[in-house]
PDB file of C-alpha atoms in Angstrom:
ATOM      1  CA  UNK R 299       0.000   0.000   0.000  1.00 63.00           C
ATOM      2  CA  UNK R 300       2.654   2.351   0.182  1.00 73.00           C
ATOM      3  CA  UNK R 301       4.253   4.580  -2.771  1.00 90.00           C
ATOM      4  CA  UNK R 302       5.707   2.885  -5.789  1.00 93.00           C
ATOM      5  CA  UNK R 303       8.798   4.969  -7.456  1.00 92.00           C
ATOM      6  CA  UNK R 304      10.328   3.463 -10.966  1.00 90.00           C
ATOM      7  CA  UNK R 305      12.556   5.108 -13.628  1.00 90.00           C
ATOM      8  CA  UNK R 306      11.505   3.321 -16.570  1.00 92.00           C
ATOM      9  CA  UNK R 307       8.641   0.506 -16.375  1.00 96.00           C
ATOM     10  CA  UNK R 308       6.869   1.096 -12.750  1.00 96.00           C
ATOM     11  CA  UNK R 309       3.812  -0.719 -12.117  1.00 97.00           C
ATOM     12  CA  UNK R 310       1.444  -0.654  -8.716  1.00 96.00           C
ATOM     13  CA  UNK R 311       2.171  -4.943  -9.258  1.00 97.00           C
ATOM     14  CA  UNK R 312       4.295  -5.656 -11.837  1.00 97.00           C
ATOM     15  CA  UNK R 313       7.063  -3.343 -13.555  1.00 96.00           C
ATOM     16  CA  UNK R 314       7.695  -4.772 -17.253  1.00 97.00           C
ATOM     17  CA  UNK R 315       5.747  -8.027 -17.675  1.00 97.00           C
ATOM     18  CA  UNK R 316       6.427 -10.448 -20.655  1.00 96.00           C
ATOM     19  CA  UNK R 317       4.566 -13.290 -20.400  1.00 97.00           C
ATOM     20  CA  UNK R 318       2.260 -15.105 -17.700  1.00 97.00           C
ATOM     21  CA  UNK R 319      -1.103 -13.730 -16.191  1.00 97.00           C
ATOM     22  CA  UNK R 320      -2.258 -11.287 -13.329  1.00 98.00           C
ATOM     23  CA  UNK R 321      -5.813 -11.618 -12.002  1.00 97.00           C
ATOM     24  CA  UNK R 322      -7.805 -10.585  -9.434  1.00 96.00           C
ATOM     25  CA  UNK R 323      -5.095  -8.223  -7.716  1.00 96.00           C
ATOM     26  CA  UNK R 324      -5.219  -4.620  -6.588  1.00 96.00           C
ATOM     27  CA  UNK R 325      -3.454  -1.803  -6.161  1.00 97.00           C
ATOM     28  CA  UNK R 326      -3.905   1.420  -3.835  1.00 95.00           C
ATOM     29  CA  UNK R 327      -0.989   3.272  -3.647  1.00 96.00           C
ATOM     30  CA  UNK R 328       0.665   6.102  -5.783  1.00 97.00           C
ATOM     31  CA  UNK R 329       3.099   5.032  -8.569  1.00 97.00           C
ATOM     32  CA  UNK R 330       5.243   7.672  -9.591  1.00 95.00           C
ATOM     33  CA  UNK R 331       8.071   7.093 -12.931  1.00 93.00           C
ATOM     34  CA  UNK R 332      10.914   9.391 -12.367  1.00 91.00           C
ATOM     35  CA  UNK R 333      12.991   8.397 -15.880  1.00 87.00           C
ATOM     36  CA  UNK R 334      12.926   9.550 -19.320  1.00 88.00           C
ATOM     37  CA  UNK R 335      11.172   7.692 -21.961  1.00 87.00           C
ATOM     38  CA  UNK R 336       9.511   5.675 -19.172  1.00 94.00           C
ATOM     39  CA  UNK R 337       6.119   3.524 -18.986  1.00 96.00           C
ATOM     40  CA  UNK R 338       3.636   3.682 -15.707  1.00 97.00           C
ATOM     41  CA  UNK R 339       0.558   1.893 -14.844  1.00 98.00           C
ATOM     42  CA  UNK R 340      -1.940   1.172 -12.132  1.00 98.00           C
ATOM     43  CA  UNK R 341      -1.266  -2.523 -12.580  1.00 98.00           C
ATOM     44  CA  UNK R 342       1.825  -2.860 -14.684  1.00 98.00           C
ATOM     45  CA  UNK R 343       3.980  -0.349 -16.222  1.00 97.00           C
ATOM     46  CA  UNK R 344       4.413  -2.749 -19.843  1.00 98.00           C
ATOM     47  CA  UNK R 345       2.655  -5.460 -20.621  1.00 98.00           C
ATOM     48  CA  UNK R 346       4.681  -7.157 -23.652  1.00 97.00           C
ATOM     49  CA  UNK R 347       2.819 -10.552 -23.451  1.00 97.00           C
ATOM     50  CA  UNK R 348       0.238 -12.311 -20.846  1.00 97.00           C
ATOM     51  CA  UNK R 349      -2.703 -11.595 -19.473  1.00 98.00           C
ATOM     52  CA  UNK R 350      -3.834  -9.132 -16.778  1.00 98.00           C
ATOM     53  CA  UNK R 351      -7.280  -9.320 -16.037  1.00 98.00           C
ATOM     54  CA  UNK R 352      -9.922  -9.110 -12.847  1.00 98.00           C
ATOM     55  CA  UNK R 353      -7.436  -6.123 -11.675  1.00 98.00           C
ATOM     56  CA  UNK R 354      -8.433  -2.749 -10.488  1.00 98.00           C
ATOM     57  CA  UNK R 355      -6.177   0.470  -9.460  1.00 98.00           C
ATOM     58  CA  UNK R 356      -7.485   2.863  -6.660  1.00 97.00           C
ATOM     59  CA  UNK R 357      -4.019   4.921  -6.548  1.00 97.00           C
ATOM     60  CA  UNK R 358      -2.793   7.752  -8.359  1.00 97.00           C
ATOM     61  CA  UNK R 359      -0.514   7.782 -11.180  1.00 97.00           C
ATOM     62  CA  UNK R 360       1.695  10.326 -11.829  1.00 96.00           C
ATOM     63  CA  UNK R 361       3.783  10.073 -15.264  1.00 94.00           C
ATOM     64  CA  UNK R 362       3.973  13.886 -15.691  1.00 90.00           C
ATOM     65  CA  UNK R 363       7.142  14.478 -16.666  1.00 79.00           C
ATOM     66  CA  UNK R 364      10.048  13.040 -18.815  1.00 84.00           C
ATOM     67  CA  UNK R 365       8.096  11.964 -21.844  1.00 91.00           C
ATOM     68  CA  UNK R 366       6.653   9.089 -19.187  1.00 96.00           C
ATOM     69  CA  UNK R 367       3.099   6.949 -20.923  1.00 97.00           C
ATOM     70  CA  UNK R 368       0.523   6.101 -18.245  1.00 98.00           C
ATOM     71  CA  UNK R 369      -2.311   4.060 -17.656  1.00 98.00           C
ATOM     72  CA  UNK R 370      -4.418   3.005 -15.356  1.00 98.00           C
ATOM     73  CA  UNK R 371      -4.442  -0.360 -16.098  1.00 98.00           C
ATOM     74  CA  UNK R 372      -1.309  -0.370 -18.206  1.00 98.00           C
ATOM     75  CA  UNK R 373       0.954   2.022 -19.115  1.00 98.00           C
ATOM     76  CA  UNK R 374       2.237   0.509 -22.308  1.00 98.00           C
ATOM     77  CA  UNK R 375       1.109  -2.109 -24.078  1.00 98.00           C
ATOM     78  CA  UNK R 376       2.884  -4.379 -27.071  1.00 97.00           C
ATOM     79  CA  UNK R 377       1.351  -7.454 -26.599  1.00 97.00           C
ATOM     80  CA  UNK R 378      -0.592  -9.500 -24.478  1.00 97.00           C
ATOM     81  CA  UNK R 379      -4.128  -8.947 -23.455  1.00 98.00           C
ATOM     82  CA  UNK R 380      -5.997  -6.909 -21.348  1.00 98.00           C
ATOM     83  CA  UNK R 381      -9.846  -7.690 -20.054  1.00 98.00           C
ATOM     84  CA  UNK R 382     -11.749  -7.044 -17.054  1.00 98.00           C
ATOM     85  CA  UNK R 383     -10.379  -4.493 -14.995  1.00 98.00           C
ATOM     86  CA  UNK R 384     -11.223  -1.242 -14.012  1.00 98.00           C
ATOM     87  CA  UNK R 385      -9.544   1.775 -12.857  1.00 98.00           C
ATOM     88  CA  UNK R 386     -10.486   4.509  -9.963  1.00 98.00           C
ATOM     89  CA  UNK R 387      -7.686   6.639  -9.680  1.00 98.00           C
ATOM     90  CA  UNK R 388      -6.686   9.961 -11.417  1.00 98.00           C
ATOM     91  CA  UNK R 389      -4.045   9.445 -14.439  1.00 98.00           C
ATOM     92  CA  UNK R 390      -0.985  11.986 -15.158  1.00 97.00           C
ATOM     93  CA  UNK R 391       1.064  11.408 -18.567  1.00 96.00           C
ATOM     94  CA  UNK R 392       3.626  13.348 -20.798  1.00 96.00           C
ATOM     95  CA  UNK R 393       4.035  11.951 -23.663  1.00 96.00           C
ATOM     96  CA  UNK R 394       0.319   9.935 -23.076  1.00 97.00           C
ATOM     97  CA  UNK R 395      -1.674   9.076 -20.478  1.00 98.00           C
ATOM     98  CA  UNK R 396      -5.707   7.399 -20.798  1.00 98.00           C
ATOM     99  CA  UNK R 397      -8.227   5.960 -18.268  1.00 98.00           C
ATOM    100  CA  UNK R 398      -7.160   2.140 -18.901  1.00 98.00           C
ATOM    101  CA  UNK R 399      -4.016   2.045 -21.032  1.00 98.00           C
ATOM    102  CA  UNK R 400      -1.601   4.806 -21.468  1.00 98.00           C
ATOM    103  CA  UNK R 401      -0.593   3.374 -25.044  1.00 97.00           C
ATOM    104  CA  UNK R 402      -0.994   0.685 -27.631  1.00 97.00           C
ATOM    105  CA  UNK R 403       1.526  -0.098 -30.046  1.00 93.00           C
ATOM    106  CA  UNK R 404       1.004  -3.977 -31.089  1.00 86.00           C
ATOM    107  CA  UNK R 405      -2.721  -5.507 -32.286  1.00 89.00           C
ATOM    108  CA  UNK R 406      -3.703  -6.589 -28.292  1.00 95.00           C
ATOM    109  CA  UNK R 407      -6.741  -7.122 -27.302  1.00 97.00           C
ATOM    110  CA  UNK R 408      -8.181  -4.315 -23.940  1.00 98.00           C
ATOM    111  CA  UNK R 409     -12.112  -5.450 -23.688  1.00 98.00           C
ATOM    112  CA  UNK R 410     -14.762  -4.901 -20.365  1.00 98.00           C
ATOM    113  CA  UNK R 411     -12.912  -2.265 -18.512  1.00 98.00           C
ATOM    114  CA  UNK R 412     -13.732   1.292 -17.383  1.00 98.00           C
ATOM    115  CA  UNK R 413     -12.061   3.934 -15.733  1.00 98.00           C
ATOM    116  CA  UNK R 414     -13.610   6.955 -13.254  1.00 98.00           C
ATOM    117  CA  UNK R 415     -10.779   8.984 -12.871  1.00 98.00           C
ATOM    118  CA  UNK R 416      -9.588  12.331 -14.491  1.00 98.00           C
ATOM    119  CA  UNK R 417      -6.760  12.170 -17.239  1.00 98.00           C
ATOM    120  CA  UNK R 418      -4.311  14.958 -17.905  1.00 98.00           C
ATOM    121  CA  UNK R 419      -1.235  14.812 -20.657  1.00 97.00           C
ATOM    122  CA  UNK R 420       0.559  17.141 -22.814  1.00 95.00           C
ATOM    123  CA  UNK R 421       0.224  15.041 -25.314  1.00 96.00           C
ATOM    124  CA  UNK R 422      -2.187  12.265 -26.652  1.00 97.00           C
ATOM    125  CA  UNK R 423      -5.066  12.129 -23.725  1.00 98.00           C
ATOM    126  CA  UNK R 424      -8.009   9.955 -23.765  1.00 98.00           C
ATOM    127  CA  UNK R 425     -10.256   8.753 -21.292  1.00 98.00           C
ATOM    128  CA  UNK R 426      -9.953   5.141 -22.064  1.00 98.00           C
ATOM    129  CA  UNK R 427      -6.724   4.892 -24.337  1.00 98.00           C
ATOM    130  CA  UNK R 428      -3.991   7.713 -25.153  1.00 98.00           C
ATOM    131  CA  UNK R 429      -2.063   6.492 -27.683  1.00 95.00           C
ATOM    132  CA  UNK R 430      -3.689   3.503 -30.098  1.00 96.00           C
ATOM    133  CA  UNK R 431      -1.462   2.731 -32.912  1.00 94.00           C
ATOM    134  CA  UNK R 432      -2.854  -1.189 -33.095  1.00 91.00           C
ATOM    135  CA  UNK R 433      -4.819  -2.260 -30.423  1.00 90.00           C
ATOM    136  CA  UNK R 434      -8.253  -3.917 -30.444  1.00 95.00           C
ATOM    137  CA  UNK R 435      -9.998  -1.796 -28.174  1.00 97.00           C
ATOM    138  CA  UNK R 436     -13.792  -3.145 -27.329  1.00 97.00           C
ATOM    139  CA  UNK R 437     -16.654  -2.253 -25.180  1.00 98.00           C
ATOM    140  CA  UNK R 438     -14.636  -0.018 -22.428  1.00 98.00           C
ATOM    141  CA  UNK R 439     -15.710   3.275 -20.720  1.00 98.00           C
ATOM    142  CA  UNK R 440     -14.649   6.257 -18.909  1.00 98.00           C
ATOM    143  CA  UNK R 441     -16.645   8.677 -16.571  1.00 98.00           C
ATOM    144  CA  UNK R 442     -17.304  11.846 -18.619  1.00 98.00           C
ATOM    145  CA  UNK R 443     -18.530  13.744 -16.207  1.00 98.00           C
ATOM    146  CA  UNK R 444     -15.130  13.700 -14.732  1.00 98.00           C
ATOM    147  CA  UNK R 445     -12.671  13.669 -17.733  1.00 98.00           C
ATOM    148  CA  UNK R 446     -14.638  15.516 -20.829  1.00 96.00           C
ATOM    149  CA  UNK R 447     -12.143  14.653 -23.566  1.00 97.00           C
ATOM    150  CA  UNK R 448     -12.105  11.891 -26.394  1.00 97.00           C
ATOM    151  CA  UNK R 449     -11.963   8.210 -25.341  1.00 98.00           C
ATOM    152  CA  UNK R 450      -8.616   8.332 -27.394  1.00 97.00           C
ATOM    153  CA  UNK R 451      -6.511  10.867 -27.653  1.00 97.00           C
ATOM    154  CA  UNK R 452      -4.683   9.355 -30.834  1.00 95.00           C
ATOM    155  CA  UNK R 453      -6.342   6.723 -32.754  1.00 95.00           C
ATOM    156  CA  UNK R 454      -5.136   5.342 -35.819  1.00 92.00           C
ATOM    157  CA  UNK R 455      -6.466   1.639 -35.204  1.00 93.00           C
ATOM    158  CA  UNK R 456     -10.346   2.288 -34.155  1.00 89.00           C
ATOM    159  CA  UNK R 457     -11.841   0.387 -31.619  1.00 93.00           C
ATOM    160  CA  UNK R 458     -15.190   0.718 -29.442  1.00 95.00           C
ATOM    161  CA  UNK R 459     -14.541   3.106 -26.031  1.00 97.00           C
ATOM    162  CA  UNK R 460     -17.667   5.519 -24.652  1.00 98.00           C
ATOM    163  CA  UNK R 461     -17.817   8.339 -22.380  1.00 98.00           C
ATOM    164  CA  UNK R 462     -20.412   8.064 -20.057  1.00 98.00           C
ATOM    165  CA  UNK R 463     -22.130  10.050 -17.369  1.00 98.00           C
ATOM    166  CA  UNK R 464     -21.609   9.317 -13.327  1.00 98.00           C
ATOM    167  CA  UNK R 465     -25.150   8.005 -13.278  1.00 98.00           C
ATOM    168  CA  UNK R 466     -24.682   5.698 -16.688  1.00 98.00           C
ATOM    169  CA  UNK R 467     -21.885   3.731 -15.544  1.00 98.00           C
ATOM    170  CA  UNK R 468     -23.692   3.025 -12.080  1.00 98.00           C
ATOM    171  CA  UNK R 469     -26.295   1.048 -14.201  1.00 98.00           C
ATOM    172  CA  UNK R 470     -25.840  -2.384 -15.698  1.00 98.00           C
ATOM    173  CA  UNK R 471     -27.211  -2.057 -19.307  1.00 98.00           C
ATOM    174  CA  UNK R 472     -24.601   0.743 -20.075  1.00 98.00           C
ATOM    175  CA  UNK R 473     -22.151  -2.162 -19.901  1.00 98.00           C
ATOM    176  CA  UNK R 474     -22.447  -3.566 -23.500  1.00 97.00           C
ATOM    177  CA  UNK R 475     -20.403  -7.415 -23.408  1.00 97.00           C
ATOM    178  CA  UNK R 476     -19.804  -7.568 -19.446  1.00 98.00           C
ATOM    179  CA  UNK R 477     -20.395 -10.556 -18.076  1.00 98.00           C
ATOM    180  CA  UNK R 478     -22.634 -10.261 -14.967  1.00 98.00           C
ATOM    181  CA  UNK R 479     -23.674 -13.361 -14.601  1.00 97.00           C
ATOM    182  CA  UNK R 480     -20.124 -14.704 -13.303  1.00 97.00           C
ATOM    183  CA  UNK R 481     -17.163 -11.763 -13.077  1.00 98.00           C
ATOM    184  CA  UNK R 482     -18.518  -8.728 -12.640  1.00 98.00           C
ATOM    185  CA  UNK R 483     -21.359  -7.576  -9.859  1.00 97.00           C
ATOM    186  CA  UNK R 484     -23.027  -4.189  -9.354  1.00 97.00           C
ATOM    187  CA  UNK R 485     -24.925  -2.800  -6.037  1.00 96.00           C
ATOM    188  CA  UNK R 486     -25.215   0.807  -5.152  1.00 96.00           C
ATOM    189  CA  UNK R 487     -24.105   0.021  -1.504  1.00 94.00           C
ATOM    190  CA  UNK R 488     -20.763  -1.175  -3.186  1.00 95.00           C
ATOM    191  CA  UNK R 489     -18.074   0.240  -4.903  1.00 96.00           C
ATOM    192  CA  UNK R 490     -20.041   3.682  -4.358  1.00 96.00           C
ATOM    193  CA  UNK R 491     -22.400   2.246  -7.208  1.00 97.00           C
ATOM    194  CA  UNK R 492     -19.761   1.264  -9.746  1.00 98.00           C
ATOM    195  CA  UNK R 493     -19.225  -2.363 -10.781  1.00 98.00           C
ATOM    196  CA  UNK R 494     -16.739  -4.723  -9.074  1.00 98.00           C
ATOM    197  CA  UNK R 495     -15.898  -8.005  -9.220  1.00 97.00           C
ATOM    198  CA  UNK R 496     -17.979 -10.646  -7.994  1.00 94.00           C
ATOM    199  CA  UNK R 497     -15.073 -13.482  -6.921  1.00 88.00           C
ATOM    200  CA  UNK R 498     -13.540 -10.886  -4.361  1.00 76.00           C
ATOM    201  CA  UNK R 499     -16.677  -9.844  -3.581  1.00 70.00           C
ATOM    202  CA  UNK R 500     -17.497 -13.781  -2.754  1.00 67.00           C
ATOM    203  CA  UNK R 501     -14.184 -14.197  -0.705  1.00 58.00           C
ATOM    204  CA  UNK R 502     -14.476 -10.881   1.403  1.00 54.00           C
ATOM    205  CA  UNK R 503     -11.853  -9.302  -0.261  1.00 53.00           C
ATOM    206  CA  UNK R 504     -11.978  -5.687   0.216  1.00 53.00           C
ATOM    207  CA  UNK R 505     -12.673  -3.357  -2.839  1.00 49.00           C
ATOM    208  CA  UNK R 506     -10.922   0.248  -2.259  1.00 47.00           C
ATOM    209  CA  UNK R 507     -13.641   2.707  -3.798  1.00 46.00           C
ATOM    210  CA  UNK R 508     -13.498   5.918  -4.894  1.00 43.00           C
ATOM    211  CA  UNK R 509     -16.679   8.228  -5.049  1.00 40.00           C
ATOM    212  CA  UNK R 510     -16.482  11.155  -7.979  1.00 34.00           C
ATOM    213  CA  UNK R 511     -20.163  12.524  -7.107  1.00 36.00           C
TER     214      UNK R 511
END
């Protein structure tokens, strides 16, 4: 739970990861990058092959300096896939920063997330995905009420990614492909209304939340 400081992949869990999966982990505390050219995520700071999935961030990241990309999920991604996870936390990039990844550069799939937290960059800000040179980007959303941009904030690869109001994404059917019926779960005494996920909601686990009202 306490800070997380990298210079050049820095990750709440996992700095560069290659190959393998992450699921159903958390993390709450502030990552920070302090390199040039460096990558920074909620969850892990590149994901070059894997899978991270049933993850959510509740801590800050700040990439705001030093041409850093960040994420909330992941900063950058080349390969692997990333499904399932959701981010709380507000997002600071340089070179790019979005809601769930900070930037996309190989043809990956990032399906059934969504982020609630504000995104700032001086270059290439979205509220789901900064930078998307490749990725398949499907059925993930961002609170608009909080960040009022573009889902992407460069795009040559399309891809499905919706800005929604507070009150949307505290309703089920705004959730086009999530599976409610076995990973994900949504009460308005939980997760101050947002969804969560249903297995660490079934083993007690807590689920840090983060109310943008």
């Amino acid at each position: 739970e306490g800070p997380v400081t990298g210079v050049l992949y820095t990750g709440g869990v996992a700095g560069n990861m290659t190959a393998g999966e992450i699921t159903a982990c958390s993390n709450q505390a502030l990552v920070t990058a302090t390199g040039y050219d460096g990558f920074t995520g909620g969850i892990a700071g590149s994901l070059g092959g894997g899978t991270i999935s049933r993850c959510f961030n509740a801590g800050q990241i700040d990439g705001s300096s030093n041409y850093t990309i960040s994420g909330g999920i992941v900063g950058y991604l080349s390969s692997g896939t990333v499904e399932n996870n959701y981010n709380l936390a507000d997002i600071a990039g340089n070179l790019a920063a979005g809601g769930i990844v900070g930037g996309i550069d190989g043809n990956s799939p990032v399906v059934y997330c969504y982020s609630t937290g504000n995104v700032t960059s001086e270059l290439r800000v979205g509220g789901a995905v900064g930078w998307n040179r490749a990725g398949a980007v499907t059925d993930c959303y961002y609170n608009a009420d909080v960040y009022n941009g573009n889902a992407f904030g460069d795009n040559t690869a399309g891809g499905t990614a919706y800005g929604a109001t507070t009150a949307e994404l505290k309703k089920q059917e705004t959730y086009s492909g999530f599976d409610f019926e076995t990973i994900w779960q949504i009460s308005a005494e939980e997760n101050s209304g947002y969804p969560y996920f249903r297995e660490m909601a079934d083993a007690g686990k807590e689920q840090i939340t983060a109310d943008y009202d």
